[in-house]
Amino acid sequence: MKLSPSLPIEKENTSLDPTDWASARCMAHQMLDSSLDYIQYVRDRPVWRAVPYDVRAVIEDEPIPKQGQPLATVCHDVINYVMPYARGNAHPRFWGWVSGEGTLGGIIGDMVSATLNVNACASTHSAAFVERTIIDWMRNLFNFPEESTGGLLVSGTSIATVISIATARQRVLVNVREDGLVNGQQLVAYVSTESHGCVVKAMELLGLGSKAVHLVPVDENFSIKIAELKTAIKDDRDKGLVPFCIVGNAGTVNTGAFDDLLELSKIARAENLWFHVDGAFGSFVILDPQRSHLVTGIDQADSLAFDFHKWLHCPYDVGCVLVRDSSLLHSTFSTNQGCLERTERGCSLDDRWFYHLGPELSRSFRALKVWFTLKEHGTVKLGQKIAENCEQAQYLVSLLEKYKNIIRIVYPVSLNIVNFRFEPEEFDKDDHELLESFNDELVVDIQMSGIALPSSSRIQNRRHIRIAIVSHRSTHEDFDIFMETLMKLYRSRVDAVVMARNGYD
Amino acid sequence: MKLSPSLPIEKENTSLDPTDWASARCMAHQMLDSSLDYIQYVRDRPVWRAVPYDVRAVIEDEPIPKQGQPLATVCHDVINYVMPYARGNAHPRFWGWVSGEGTLGGIIGDMVSATLNVNACASTHSAAFVERTIIDWMRNLFNFPEESTGGLLVSGTSIATVISIATARQRVLVNVREDGLVNGQQLVAYVSTESHGCVVKAMELLGLGSKAVHLVPVDENFSIKIAELKTAIKDDRDKGLVPFCIVGNAGTVNTGAFDDLLELSKIARAENLWFHVDGAFGSFVILDPQRSHLVTGIDQADSLAFDFHKWLHCPYDVGCVLVRDSSLLHSTFSTNQGCLERTERGCSLDDRWFYHLGPELSRSFRALKVWFTLKEHGTVKLGQKIAENCEQAQYLVSLLEKYKNIIRIVYPVSLNIVNFRFEPEEFDKDDHELLESFNDELVVDIQMSGIALPSSSRIQNRRHIRIAIVSHRSTHEDFDIFMETLMKLYRSRVDAVVMARNGYD
């Protein structure tokens, strides 16, 4: 089927570009203004509000569009149906999970990145140099040996963990890429009971299995018990298993606890194990002179995973993996593909392309927003913001401690996370179920109020209200506002429970 | 260490937001104009140009910034050092590898996405409904059973393939998440020799090993040989191996070939194997009525992987995985994490959150740019653009065929990809090495010219110049311009080789 060059379709050829650039530009600028309004006036909005059923129906009931709609119509839908009902983490009183807020520079970075539309998998262009510069900066910051191909930007710590553990697996099973794991040795990794689920998930994905994760208990500071770790390694070796990796925490998700990274690194060296550090948000305390001691030993890690979209406020998603020995990262992921060979000149002259260092071949130019953020704000101010969040956590503790008779706080509060629960005097202290559901429902009450957004946690098998402060916009006043709302909602929920009980008596 | 609420640091508290919003807004609008200029006037620029050494030095030599720089300074650096030296795939004569061009709507989508800064891992907000709508639309388009949690947006087909093969693995090894692969059965997957390297890479990552990939030869159309596939499965079973998955191609990367998906699906059903389709770009021929027959049988796939950033022109990165049986996808990836429990009300009331369907916990709001693109342009026009690219490939063939004495084209040209090589009459036909390097260098000459950007391929163990047309901006005139440049560069390189040879004679 060959078509002649003079077919009518060619005459009607129109690209997907606007036919009227002037009005399209005008529309794009309006959308930028709406975006800037969103962050400039974020305080005037509820932190979160439910998507109304009619809005949800508009989104869900539209069939796949056959004919295009005018740019203005699509922009209208984005402004009316999408923007008002976002997750809320740009708001200064969003303290759920661990989420950064984003910045104006991050918006510009992603806007330019979408324009250039780079696939940062390979090839010689500015995105490659910017990304390698970020890797250099991070290796410098965490005092890793200099090596700009010893790391990669990824969507987040989950993928960074997969890459790290895969590299650890490669080190001990050098033929694993060809042979796979069947008939291989039973490897074992060590993590504390407070570790994030992404480690187990990575072990599952890599075919090592969750049973290959040896959970080690924590002490009263929620840090891994060193003596128990040593015993676990010895016992496993005695059983014929093959220990291969220790995972240390730089800021756990529940309480912001730090393992003793230096001690873990020594054990890893002595036992010839890989030492991986999960520093999803906590690793950046290295920017805060008062708290950088918490990550002493992080420079000894074989691999380090962390996110820029948490405590560095780059827009989602952008995380990072650093691997001490870059050649090992390369031997874990490099491939030869006929269509992607290196040349001596032209646009393919680099080697150690990014797709040789991880599982992704399609990769957006995530590095630009990181570059922008670090250049615009600098490490000193970014570190100060981290320090402020930690001080705000102490301020919140001071407010909560005024209600010692009804609020039980989880100590220590060593970083930016505060966990607490209500134990109302009106309730039977042994009514576990009532207390659990009371605190559960109170979290939801606060979320529904639109005033603040905490999430919840399970600590020592008890439900807690959890405030994780990862915000450059939060002020002390925000915590005062939160306390007022919290106590009001608490009071009204207690009254409701008591009234219901009395009604049944 | 507790700090009183009245510490001086609080008084100086400033967020990372602009202190002068008016001038920051002005700067942001200037950056938007620079971005719009970039795509409106993309034709006036070279497709690609090397990053000059002094620019590279500016990027690479800057140490990690301690102090922040004014917004205008950072924007200046982006405009001067980053934007002029991108990969080039927004240009209508970028035909390397398989890369979409992006659109204005895609820029707006990513700009708003960075503003809302959603982590689309869980929680009830507009991003969740938009993403599920995209999954619905895609399942509808490919005639999969209705199920909005039966898929996920990902960075691209590489990760989509990892998810697909992991789900196939889960189906046959139901305890693999806990037990891992050690002491398990030796699984085998079947792919054609023309398959993309991401399949082997996924098999390696998942611990199945590259030796578990059985490569099946292709016929003269570069489609998998069905009879040889059947024999391979039987032979492997006889050896005690466990076949578990067949991978079919909907558009190979080298030549755009399609396997007989319907036949493959029947074999998979008969043999009780998983049927995965790699439709990275080719799956979207379903939008072109003249070519949709090429993917007959795609609706029978157990999993399907494809990209929106290729033939649907969404900005990098956004791909998709669909899994027929959503419960199997869920059982492959779902986890219980204490901090992410579902509630009956509030912002966590959904179940089957996205992080239960894949390896990522941090996920940007990729769905917005897809939603925007489909709404703005509609499937009819997007399908027409695909048809035009295929017709343009035939037009290019007609131009190349004028030089039959020196240009050898790889037939059939069945889609949007044209492979050819020069075999100059002045050269010894048996001088393999000279012919290889000649074509290699010619590709680079074209790249360096800035006029067009082809990549190269290795087909039947010969180096070819490869033109993959995935552009909504290309016109017939672009191919005329390309041919003129190509023949000029060809002529001058032949002359150089002949002169050098004569000089040495």
PDB file of N, CA, C and O in Angstrom, chain A residues 3 5 13-14 17 25 29 37 77 82 85 89 117 126 137 155 177 201 210 316 341 345 355 360 375 385 388 391 395 441 463 473, chain B residues 3 5 13-14 17 25 29 37 62 77 82 85 89 117 126 155 177 201 210 316 341 345 355 360 375 385 388 391 395 441 463 473:
ATOM      1  N   LEU A   3       1.196   5.305  -0.968  1.00  0.00           N
ATOM      2  CA  LEU A   3       0.366   6.479  -1.235  1.00  0.00           C
ATOM      3  C   LEU A   3       1.202   7.506  -1.965  1.00  0.00           C
ATOM      4  O   LEU A   3       2.372   7.719  -1.627  1.00  0.00           O
ATOM      5  N   PRO A   5       2.573  11.132  -3.038  1.00  0.00           N
ATOM      6  CA  PRO A   5       2.817  12.341  -2.228  1.00  0.00           C
ATOM      7  C   PRO A   5       1.723  13.395  -2.382  1.00  0.00           C
ATOM      8  O   PRO A   5       1.664  14.323  -1.592  1.00  0.00           O
ATOM      9  N   ASN A  13      -3.201  18.620   6.104  1.00  0.00           N
ATOM     10  CA  ASN A  13      -2.362  18.311   7.261  1.00  0.00           C
ATOM     11  C   ASN A  13      -2.316  19.484   8.238  1.00  0.00           C
ATOM     12  O   ASN A  13      -1.910  20.584   7.899  1.00  0.00           O
ATOM     13  N   THR A  14      -2.761  19.244   9.447  1.00  0.00           N
ATOM     14  CA  THR A  14      -2.600  20.239  10.500  1.00  0.00           C
ATOM     15  C   THR A  14      -2.006  19.529  11.693  1.00  0.00           C
ATOM     16  O   THR A  14      -2.393  18.414  12.022  1.00  0.00           O
ATOM     17  N   ASP A  17      -0.632  21.561  17.020  1.00  0.00           N
ATOM     18  CA  ASP A  17      -0.373  22.918  17.524  1.00  0.00           C
ATOM     19  C   ASP A  17      -1.603  23.797  17.293  1.00  0.00           C
ATOM     20  O   ASP A  17      -2.418  23.514  16.422  1.00  0.00           O
ATOM     21  N   ARG A  25      -2.060  31.315  23.411  1.00  0.00           N
ATOM     22  CA  ARG A  25      -1.124  31.897  24.389  1.00  0.00           C
ATOM     23  C   ARG A  25      -1.890  32.563  25.529  1.00  0.00           C
ATOM     24  O   ARG A  25      -1.531  32.422  26.705  1.00  0.00           O
ATOM     25  N   HIS A  29      -1.622  31.602  29.479  1.00  0.00           N
ATOM     26  CA  HIS A  29      -1.292  32.574  30.534  1.00  0.00           C
ATOM     27  C   HIS A  29      -2.381  32.622  31.604  1.00  0.00           C
ATOM     28  O   HIS A  29      -2.091  32.779  32.789  1.00  0.00           O
ATOM     29  N   ASP A  37      -2.370  31.662  41.434  1.00  0.00           N
ATOM     30  CA  ASP A  37      -3.401  31.958  42.442  1.00  0.00           C
ATOM     31  C   ASP A  37      -3.518  30.793  43.433  1.00  0.00           C
ATOM     32  O   ASP A  37      -3.676  31.002  44.630  1.00  0.00           O
ATOM     33  N   ASP A  77     -12.616  22.814  32.313  1.00  0.00           N
ATOM     34  CA  ASP A  77     -12.814  21.575  33.074  1.00  0.00           C
ATOM     35  C   ASP A  77     -11.717  21.383  34.119  1.00  0.00           C
ATOM     36  O   ASP A  77     -11.982  20.927  35.239  1.00  0.00           O
ATOM     37  N   VAL A  82     -10.984  19.802  38.507  1.00  0.00           N
ATOM     38  CA  VAL A  82      -9.750  19.174  38.995  1.00  0.00           C
ATOM     39  C   VAL A  82      -9.093  20.009  40.095  1.00  0.00           C
ATOM     40  O   VAL A  82      -8.848  19.519  41.204  1.00  0.00           O
ATOM     41  N   TYR A  85     -10.198  20.225  43.929  1.00  0.00           N
ATOM     42  CA  TYR A  85     -10.361  18.982  44.706  1.00  0.00           C
ATOM     43  C   TYR A  85      -9.084  18.156  44.706  1.00  0.00           C
ATOM     44  O   TYR A  85      -9.108  16.937  44.542  1.00  0.00           O
ATOM     45  N   ASN A  89      -1.811  18.863  49.643  1.00  0.00           N
ATOM     46  CA  ASN A  89      -0.518  18.970  50.319  1.00  0.00           C
ATOM     47  C   ASN A  89       0.264  20.235  49.990  1.00  0.00           C
ATOM     48  O   ASN A  89       1.366  20.414  50.489  1.00  0.00           O
ATOM     49  N   ASN A 117      10.385  18.457  26.624  1.00  0.00           N
ATOM     50  CA  ASN A 117       9.845  17.114  26.396  1.00  0.00           C
ATOM     51  C   ASN A 117      10.943  16.094  26.178  1.00  0.00           C
ATOM     52  O   ASN A 117      10.835  15.204  25.327  1.00  0.00           O
ATOM     53  N   SER A 126      21.347  18.924  27.297  1.00  0.00           N
ATOM     54  CA  SER A 126      21.507  19.638  28.559  1.00  0.00           C
ATOM     55  C   SER A 126      20.907  18.873  29.741  1.00  0.00           C
ATOM     56  O   SER A 126      21.433  18.923  30.850  1.00  0.00           O
ATOM     57  N   TRP A 137      26.177  16.765  43.092  1.00  0.00           N
ATOM     58  CA  TRP A 137      25.862  17.567  44.287  1.00  0.00           C
ATOM     59  C   TRP A 137      25.453  16.673  45.445  1.00  0.00           C
ATOM     60  O   TRP A 137      25.851  16.887  46.584  1.00  0.00           O
ATOM     61  N   SER A 155      11.316   8.128  40.432  1.00  0.00           N
ATOM     62  CA  SER A 155      10.043   8.711  40.863  1.00  0.00           C
ATOM     63  C   SER A 155       9.979   8.866  42.376  1.00  0.00           C
ATOM     64  O   SER A 155       9.245   9.707  42.874  1.00  0.00           O
ATOM     65  N   ARG A 177      21.583 -11.969  36.744  1.00  0.00           N
ATOM     66  CA  ARG A 177      20.863 -11.431  35.577  1.00  0.00           C
ATOM     67  C   ARG A 177      20.617 -12.521  34.551  1.00  0.00           C
ATOM     68  O   ARG A 177      19.563 -12.555  33.924  1.00  0.00           O
ATOM     69  N   LYS A 201       8.405  -4.674  49.883  1.00  0.00           N
ATOM     70  CA  LYS A 201       7.841  -4.689  48.537  1.00  0.00           C
ATOM     71  C   LYS A 201       8.940  -4.883  47.480  1.00  0.00           C
ATOM     72  O   LYS A 201       8.754  -5.599  46.499  1.00  0.00           O
ATOM     73  N   SER A 210       9.303 -11.991  50.829  1.00  0.00           N
ATOM     74  CA  SER A 210       9.197 -11.288  52.110  1.00  0.00           C
ATOM     75  C   SER A 210       9.759 -12.124  53.251  1.00  0.00           C
ATOM     76  O   SER A 210      10.200 -11.592  54.258  1.00  0.00           O
ATOM     77  N   TYR A 316       6.002  16.653  42.947  1.00  0.00           N
ATOM     78  CA  TYR A 316       5.991  15.223  42.653  1.00  0.00           C
ATOM     79  C   TYR A 316       6.147  14.999  41.173  1.00  0.00           C
ATOM     80  O   TYR A 316       5.581  15.757  40.395  1.00  0.00           O
ATOM     81  N   GLU A 341      22.967   2.264  20.387  1.00  0.00           N
ATOM     82  CA  GLU A 341      24.408   2.130  20.553  1.00  0.00           C
ATOM     83  C   GLU A 341      25.079   3.489  20.626  1.00  0.00           C
ATOM     84  O   GLU A 341      24.623   4.466  20.059  1.00  0.00           O
ATOM     85  N   ARG A 345      30.631  10.496  17.793  1.00  0.00           N
ATOM     86  CA  ARG A 345      30.245  11.891  17.592  1.00  0.00           C
ATOM     87  C   ARG A 345      28.722  11.963  17.648  1.00  0.00           C
ATOM     88  O   ARG A 345      28.057  10.970  17.821  1.00  0.00           O
ATOM     89  N   TYR A 355      19.704   4.909  31.254  1.00  0.00           N
ATOM     90  CA  TYR A 355      18.975   3.633  31.232  1.00  0.00           C
ATOM     91  C   TYR A 355      19.892   2.459  31.539  1.00  0.00           C
ATOM     92  O   TYR A 355      19.417   1.349  31.739  1.00  0.00           O
ATOM     93  N   GLU A 360      14.249   2.126  34.047  1.00  0.00           N
ATOM     94  CA  GLU A 360      13.437   2.946  33.152  1.00  0.00           C
ATOM     95  C   GLU A 360      14.179   3.298  31.870  1.00  0.00           C
ATOM     96  O   GLU A 360      15.323   3.727  31.908  1.00  0.00           O
ATOM     97  N   LYS A 375      19.158  25.882  43.296  1.00  0.00           N
ATOM     98  CA  LYS A 375      19.748  27.162  42.906  1.00  0.00           C
ATOM     99  C   LYS A 375      18.964  28.337  43.493  1.00  0.00           C
ATOM    100  O   LYS A 375      19.540  29.305  43.968  1.00  0.00           O
ATOM    101  N   LYS A 385      14.595  25.628  56.886  1.00  0.00           N
ATOM    102  CA  LYS A 385      13.183  25.238  56.852  1.00  0.00           C
ATOM    103  C   LYS A 385      12.991  23.887  57.553  1.00  0.00           C
ATOM    104  O   LYS A 385      11.990  23.659  58.236  1.00  0.00           O
ATOM    105  N   GLU A 388      13.127  24.534  61.227  1.00  0.00           N
ATOM    106  CA  GLU A 388      11.866  25.136  61.682  1.00  0.00           C
ATOM    107  C   GLU A 388      10.773  24.091  61.869  1.00  0.00           C
ATOM    108  O   GLU A 388      10.016  24.132  62.846  1.00  0.00           O
ATOM    109  N   GLU A 391      11.316  22.358  65.034  1.00  0.00           N
ATOM    110  CA  GLU A 391      10.964  23.213  66.163  1.00  0.00           C
ATOM    111  C   GLU A 391       9.443  23.353  66.292  1.00  0.00           C
ATOM    112  O   GLU A 391       8.905  23.421  67.402  1.00  0.00           O
ATOM    113  N   TYR A 395       6.885  22.753  69.371  1.00  0.00           N
ATOM    114  CA  TYR A 395       5.843  23.721  69.750  1.00  0.00           C
ATOM    115  C   TYR A 395       4.494  23.018  69.868  1.00  0.00           C
ATOM    116  O   TYR A 395       3.758  23.224  70.842  1.00  0.00           O
ATOM    117  N   GLU A 441     -11.939   8.146  64.239  1.00  0.00           N
ATOM    118  CA  GLU A 441     -12.992   9.041  63.743  1.00  0.00           C
ATOM    119  C   GLU A 441     -12.618  10.499  63.935  1.00  0.00           C
ATOM    120  O   GLU A 441     -12.994  11.360  63.138  1.00  0.00           O
ATOM    121  N   ARG A 463      -3.794   2.982  67.771  1.00  0.00           N
ATOM    122  CA  ARG A 463      -4.048   4.014  66.774  1.00  0.00           C
ATOM    123  C   ARG A 463      -3.681   5.385  67.337  1.00  0.00           C
ATOM    124  O   ARG A 463      -4.065   5.726  68.465  1.00  0.00           O
ATOM    125  N   ARG A 473       5.503  26.426  54.525  1.00  0.00           N
ATOM    126  CA  ARG A 473       4.515  27.500  54.731  1.00  0.00           C
ATOM    127  C   ARG A 473       3.942  27.519  56.148  1.00  0.00           C
ATOM    128  O   ARG A 473       3.356  28.523  56.553  1.00  0.00           O
TER     129      ARG A 473
ATOM    130  N   LEU B   3      11.838  23.989  72.307  1.00  0.00           N
ATOM    131  CA  LEU B   3      12.000  25.411  72.020  1.00  0.00           C
ATOM    132  C   LEU B   3      10.716  26.129  72.362  1.00  0.00           C
ATOM    133  O   LEU B   3       9.625  25.650  72.069  1.00  0.00           O
ATOM    134  N   PRO B   5       7.758  28.846  72.070  1.00  0.00           N
ATOM    135  CA  PRO B   5       7.093  29.372  70.868  1.00  0.00           C
ATOM    136  C   PRO B   5       7.550  30.779  70.483  1.00  0.00           C
ATOM    137  O   PRO B   5       7.272  31.234  69.385  1.00  0.00           O
ATOM    138  N   ASN B  13      10.486  33.787  60.250  1.00  0.00           N
ATOM    139  CA  ASN B  13      10.005  32.708  59.399  1.00  0.00           C
ATOM    140  C   ASN B  13       9.504  33.231  58.055  1.00  0.00           C
ATOM    141  O   ASN B  13       8.597  34.046  57.977  1.00  0.00           O
ATOM    142  N   THR B  14      10.138  32.764  56.999  1.00  0.00           N
ATOM    143  CA  THR B  14       9.637  33.071  55.656  1.00  0.00           C
ATOM    144  C   THR B  14       9.565  31.765  54.904  1.00  0.00           C
ATOM    145  O   THR B  14      10.441  30.924  55.004  1.00  0.00           O
ATOM    146  N   ASP B  17       7.945  30.689  49.367  1.00  0.00           N
ATOM    147  CA  ASP B  17       7.159  31.457  48.403  1.00  0.00           C
ATOM    148  C   ASP B  17       7.817  32.814  48.154  1.00  0.00           C
ATOM    149  O   ASP B  17       8.583  33.301  48.983  1.00  0.00           O
ATOM    150  N   ARG B  25       5.396  36.683  39.581  1.00  0.00           N
ATOM    151  CA  ARG B  25       4.397  36.344  38.563  1.00  0.00           C
ATOM    152  C   ARG B  25       4.877  36.777  37.183  1.00  0.00           C
ATOM    153  O   ARG B  25       4.755  36.051  36.203  1.00  0.00           O
ATOM    154  N   HIS B  29       5.472  34.355  33.962  1.00  0.00           N
ATOM    155  CA  HIS B  29       4.840  34.568  32.647  1.00  0.00           C
ATOM    156  C   HIS B  29       5.889  34.682  31.541  1.00  0.00           C
ATOM    157  O   HIS B  29       5.676  34.216  30.424  1.00  0.00           O
ATOM    158  N   ASP B  37       7.287  30.101  22.919  1.00  0.00           N
ATOM    159  CA  ASP B  37       8.162  30.408  21.777  1.00  0.00           C
ATOM    160  C   ASP B  37       8.892  29.148  21.308  1.00  0.00           C
ATOM    161  O   ASP B  37       9.059  28.916  20.118  1.00  0.00           O
ATOM    162  N   GLU B  62      29.454  24.384  38.659  1.00  0.00           N
ATOM    163  CA  GLU B  62      28.826  25.076  39.791  1.00  0.00           C
ATOM    164  C   GLU B  62      28.765  24.127  40.981  1.00  0.00           C
ATOM    165  O   GLU B  62      28.255  23.019  40.871  1.00  0.00           O
ATOM    166  N   ASP B  77      19.471  31.192  33.700  1.00  0.00           N
ATOM    167  CA  ASP B  77      20.289  29.999  33.470  1.00  0.00           C
ATOM    168  C   ASP B  77      19.508  28.933  32.697  1.00  0.00           C
ATOM    169  O   ASP B  77      20.061  28.252  31.828  1.00  0.00           O
ATOM    170  N   VAL B  82      20.016  25.621  29.349  1.00  0.00           N
ATOM    171  CA  VAL B  82      19.249  24.367  29.261  1.00  0.00           C
ATOM    172  C   VAL B  82      18.391  24.312  27.999  1.00  0.00           C
ATOM    173  O   VAL B  82      18.501  23.388  27.195  1.00  0.00           O
ATOM    174  N   TYR B  85      19.655  23.501  24.310  1.00  0.00           N
ATOM    175  CA  TYR B  85      20.438  22.281  24.067  1.00  0.00           C
ATOM    176  C   TYR B  85      19.696  21.028  24.503  1.00  0.00           C
ATOM    177  O   TYR B  85      20.260  20.130  25.104  1.00  0.00           O
ATOM    178  N   ASN B  89      13.405  16.395  20.422  1.00  0.00           N
ATOM    179  CA  ASN B  89      12.269  15.632  19.884  1.00  0.00           C
ATOM    180  C   ASN B  89      10.966  16.425  19.775  1.00  0.00           C
ATOM    181  O   ASN B  89       9.956  15.866  19.359  1.00  0.00           O
ATOM    182  N   ASN B 117       0.537  19.488  42.851  1.00  0.00           N
ATOM    183  CA  ASN B 117       1.600  18.739  43.526  1.00  0.00           C
ATOM    184  C   ASN B 117       1.067  17.508  44.237  1.00  0.00           C
ATOM    185  O   ASN B 117       1.477  17.176  45.357  1.00  0.00           O
ATOM    186  N   SER B 126      -9.325  14.617  43.128  1.00  0.00           N
ATOM    187  CA  SER B 126      -9.660  14.623  41.705  1.00  0.00           C
ATOM    188  C   SER B 126      -8.667  13.824  40.866  1.00  0.00           C
ATOM    189  O   SER B 126      -9.053  13.193  39.872  1.00  0.00           O
ATOM    190  N   SER B 155       5.743   5.396  34.304  1.00  0.00           N
ATOM    191  CA  SER B 155       6.651   6.273  33.555  1.00  0.00           C
ATOM    192  C   SER B 155       6.779   5.835  32.105  1.00  0.00           C
ATOM    193  O   SER B 155       7.077   6.656  31.247  1.00  0.00           O
ATOM    194  N   ARG B 177       5.401 -13.950  46.505  1.00  0.00           N
ATOM    195  CA  ARG B 177       5.682 -12.750  47.295  1.00  0.00           C
ATOM    196  C   ARG B 177       6.302 -13.104  48.629  1.00  0.00           C
ATOM    197  O   ARG B 177       7.191 -12.415  49.111  1.00  0.00           O
ATOM    198  N   LYS B 201      15.046  -7.227  30.326  1.00  0.00           N
ATOM    199  CA  LYS B 201      15.423  -6.454  31.509  1.00  0.00           C
ATOM    200  C   LYS B 201      14.432  -6.701  32.657  1.00  0.00           C
ATOM    201  O   LYS B 201      14.830  -6.801  33.819  1.00  0.00           O
ATOM    202  N   SER B 210      17.668 -13.869  32.391  1.00  0.00           N
ATOM    203  CA  SER B 210      17.565 -13.747  30.932  1.00  0.00           C
ATOM    204  C   SER B 210      17.562 -15.110  30.261  1.00  0.00           C
ATOM    205  O   SER B 210      17.040 -15.264  29.168  1.00  0.00           O
ATOM    206  N   TYR B 316       6.829  13.681  28.175  1.00  0.00           N
ATOM    207  CA  TYR B 316       7.463  12.646  29.000  1.00  0.00           C
ATOM    208  C   TYR B 316       7.279  12.966  30.463  1.00  0.00           C
ATOM    209  O   TYR B 316       7.351  14.117  30.838  1.00  0.00           O
ATOM    210  N   GLU B 341      -3.900   3.197  56.097  1.00  0.00           N
ATOM    211  CA  GLU B 341      -5.097   2.386  56.159  1.00  0.00           C
ATOM    212  C   GLU B 341      -6.304   3.137  55.630  1.00  0.00           C
ATOM    213  O   GLU B 341      -6.406   4.359  55.735  1.00  0.00           O
ATOM    214  N   ARG B 345     -14.688   7.377  56.023  1.00  0.00           N
ATOM    215  CA  ARG B 345     -14.985   8.748  55.631  1.00  0.00           C
ATOM    216  C   ARG B 345     -13.659   9.459  55.406  1.00  0.00           C
ATOM    217  O   ARG B 345     -12.595   8.884  55.569  1.00  0.00           O
ATOM    218  N   TYR B 355      -1.123   2.582  44.798  1.00  0.00           N
ATOM    219  CA  TYR B 355       0.102   1.901  45.226  1.00  0.00           C
ATOM    220  C   TYR B 355      -0.152   0.419  45.502  1.00  0.00           C
ATOM    221  O   TYR B 355       0.796  -0.333  45.688  1.00  0.00           O
ATOM    222  N   GLU B 360       5.231   1.721  42.774  1.00  0.00           N
ATOM    223  CA  GLU B 360       5.501   3.104  43.200  1.00  0.00           C
ATOM    224  C   GLU B 360       4.568   3.556  44.316  1.00  0.00           C
ATOM    225  O   GLU B 360       3.352   3.374  44.228  1.00  0.00           O
ATOM    226  N   LYS B 375      -8.990  14.965  25.545  1.00  0.00           N
ATOM    227  CA  LYS B 375     -10.131  15.876  25.471  1.00  0.00           C
ATOM    228  C   LYS B 375      -9.904  16.951  24.393  1.00  0.00           C
ATOM    229  O   LYS B 375     -10.811  17.276  23.635  1.00  0.00           O
ATOM    230  N   LYS B 385      -3.485  11.554  12.762  1.00  0.00           N
ATOM    231  CA  LYS B 385      -2.058  11.887  12.808  1.00  0.00           C
ATOM    232  C   LYS B 385      -1.213  10.626  12.684  1.00  0.00           C
ATOM    233  O   LYS B 385      -0.154  10.646  12.049  1.00  0.00           O
ATOM    234  N   GLU B 388      -1.266   9.658   9.069  1.00  0.00           N
ATOM    235  CA  GLU B 388      -0.381  10.536   8.293  1.00  0.00           C
ATOM    236  C   GLU B 388       1.078  10.118   8.424  1.00  0.00           C
ATOM    237  O   GLU B 388       1.825  10.116   7.444  1.00  0.00           O
ATOM    238  N   GLU B 391       1.680   7.257   6.254  1.00  0.00           N
ATOM    239  CA  GLU B 391       1.716   7.671   4.843  1.00  0.00           C
ATOM    240  C   GLU B 391       3.015   8.412   4.538  1.00  0.00           C
ATOM    241  O   GLU B 391       3.587   8.284   3.451  1.00  0.00           O
ATOM    242  N   TYR B 395       5.856   7.907   1.684  1.00  0.00           N
ATOM    243  CA  TYR B 395       6.373   9.000   0.867  1.00  0.00           C
ATOM    244  C   TYR B 395       7.906   8.993   0.902  1.00  0.00           C
ATOM    245  O   TYR B 395       8.566   9.119  -0.146  1.00  0.00           O
ATOM    246  N   GLU B 441      28.631   6.711  10.265  1.00  0.00           N
ATOM    247  CA  GLU B 441      29.113   8.085  10.266  1.00  0.00           C
ATOM    248  C   GLU B 441      28.136   9.015   9.558  1.00  0.00           C
ATOM    249  O   GLU B 441      28.002  10.180   9.915  1.00  0.00           O
ATOM    250  N   ARG B 463      24.128  -2.506   9.819  1.00  0.00           N
ATOM    251  CA  ARG B 463      23.778  -1.173  10.311  1.00  0.00           C
ATOM    252  C   ARG B 463      22.889  -0.465   9.298  1.00  0.00           C
ATOM    253  O   ARG B 463      23.179  -0.464   8.107  1.00  0.00           O
ATOM    254  N   ARG B 473       3.958  17.247  13.706  1.00  0.00           N
ATOM    255  CA  ARG B 473       4.369  18.466  13.011  1.00  0.00           C
ATOM    256  C   ARG B 473       5.002  18.198  11.649  1.00  0.00           C
ATOM    257  O   ARG B 473       5.109  19.114  10.829  1.00  0.00           O
TER     258      ARG B 473
END
